[in-house]
Amino acid sequence: MKRKLSRWLTGLGSLFAFAQPTMAESLEVGKAVPKAEAKNHKGEIVRVHEVSAEGLAFFFFYPKALTGG
């Protein structure tokens, strides 16, 4: 019984350890956009600073399915 409770509490504690929120830094008005790149849904490389240079842009990032992120 003690072993089962100990495992359960350890699992619960580790869950809370990884559940801390992450905060992204906001860009200040007039600041340069970071030079970053990522793949879009078609597998094409998108350069953030090039797309934002064309005008207003909205970027949304999410973890790939089944990666645990």
C-alpha positions as a Markdown table, in Angstrom:
| # | Residue | x | y | z |
|---|---|---|---|---|
| 1 | Met | 0.0 | 0.0 | 0.0 |
| 2 | Lys | 2.8 | 2.4 | 0.9 |
| 3 | Arg | 4.6 | 1.7 | -2.3 |
| 4 | Lys | 1.5 | 2.3 | -4.4 |
| 5 | Leu | 0.8 | 5.6 | -2.7 |
| 6 | Ser | 4.5 | 6.6 | -3.0 |
| 7 | Arg | 4.4 | 6.0 | -6.8 |
| 8 | Trp | 1.2 | 7.8 | -7.2 |
| 9 | Leu | 2.4 | 10.9 | -5.3 |
| 10 | Thr | 5.7 | 10.8 | -7.2 |
| 11 | Gly | 3.8 | 10.8 | -10.5 |
| 12 | Leu | 1.5 | 13.6 | -9.3 |
| 13 | Gly | 4.5 | 15.7 | -8.2 |
| 14 | Ser | 6.3 | 15.2 | -11.5 |
| 15 | Leu | 3.1 | 16.3 | -13.4 |
| 16 | Phe | 3.0 | 19.6 | -11.5 |
| 17 | Ala | 6.7 | 20.1 | -12.0 |
| 18 | Phe | 6.2 | 20.1 | -15.8 |
| 19 | Ala | 2.9 | 22.0 | -15.8 |
| 20 | Gln | 4.5 | 25.4 | -15.2 |
| 21 | Pro | 3.4 | 28.0 | -17.8 |
| 22 | Thr | 5.8 | 29.4 | -20.3 |
| 23 | Met | 5.8 | 33.0 | -21.2 |
| 24 | Ala | 6.7 | 34.3 | -24.6 |
| 25 | Glu | 8.3 | 37.7 | -25.0 |
| 26 | Ser | 6.2 | 40.3 | -26.9 |
| 27 | Leu | 7.8 | 42.4 | -29.6 |
| 28 | Glu | 7.9 | 46.1 | -29.0 |
| 29 | Val | 6.4 | 48.4 | -31.6 |
| 30 | Gly | 9.1 | 49.4 | -34.0 |
| 31 | Lys | 11.5 | 46.6 | -33.1 |
| 32 | Ala | 12.9 | 44.3 | -35.8 |
| 33 | Val | 11.3 | 40.9 | -36.2 |
| 34 | Pro | 13.6 | 38.0 | -35.2 |
| 35 | Lys | 15.3 | 36.1 | -38.0 |
| 36 | Ala | 13.6 | 32.7 | -37.6 |
| 37 | Glu | 12.3 | 30.1 | -39.9 |
| 38 | Ala | 9.9 | 27.2 | -39.7 |
| 39 | Lys | 8.1 | 24.8 | -41.9 |
| 40 | Asn | 4.5 | 25.5 | -42.8 |
| 41 | His | 1.7 | 22.9 | -43.2 |
| 42 | Lys | 3.0 | 22.2 | -46.8 |
| 43 | Gly | 6.5 | 21.5 | -45.6 |
| 44 | Glu | 7.8 | 24.7 | -47.1 |
| 45 | Ile | 10.4 | 26.9 | -45.2 |
| 46 | Val | 8.8 | 30.2 | -44.1 |
| 47 | Arg | 11.2 | 33.0 | -43.0 |
| 48 | Val | 9.4 | 35.0 | -40.4 |
| 49 | His | 11.3 | 38.3 | -41.1 |
| 50 | Glu | 10.5 | 38.0 | -44.9 |
| 51 | Val | 6.8 | 37.4 | -44.4 |
| 52 | Ser | 6.4 | 40.2 | -41.9 |
| 53 | Ala | 8.3 | 42.6 | -44.2 |
| 54 | Glu | 5.4 | 42.3 | -46.7 |
| 55 | Gly | 2.9 | 43.8 | -44.1 |
| 56 | Leu | 0.8 | 42.6 | -41.3 |
| 57 | Ala | 1.4 | 39.0 | -40.4 |
| 58 | Phe | 0.1 | 36.5 | -37.7 |
| 59 | Phe | 2.2 | 33.5 | -36.8 |
| 60 | Phe | 0.8 | 30.6 | -34.7 |
| 61 | Phe | 3.1 | 27.8 | -33.5 |
| 62 | Tyr | 2.0 | 24.5 | -32.0 |
| 63 | Pro | 3.7 | 21.2 | -31.3 |
| 64 | Lys | 3.5 | 18.5 | -33.9 |
| 65 | Ala | 0.9 | 15.8 | -33.2 |
| 66 | Leu | 2.0 | 12.9 | -30.9 |
| 67 | Thr | 5.3 | 14.5 | -29.9 |
| 68 | Gly | 4.4 | 15.0 | -26.2 |
| 69 | Gly | 4.9 | 18.8 | -26.5 |
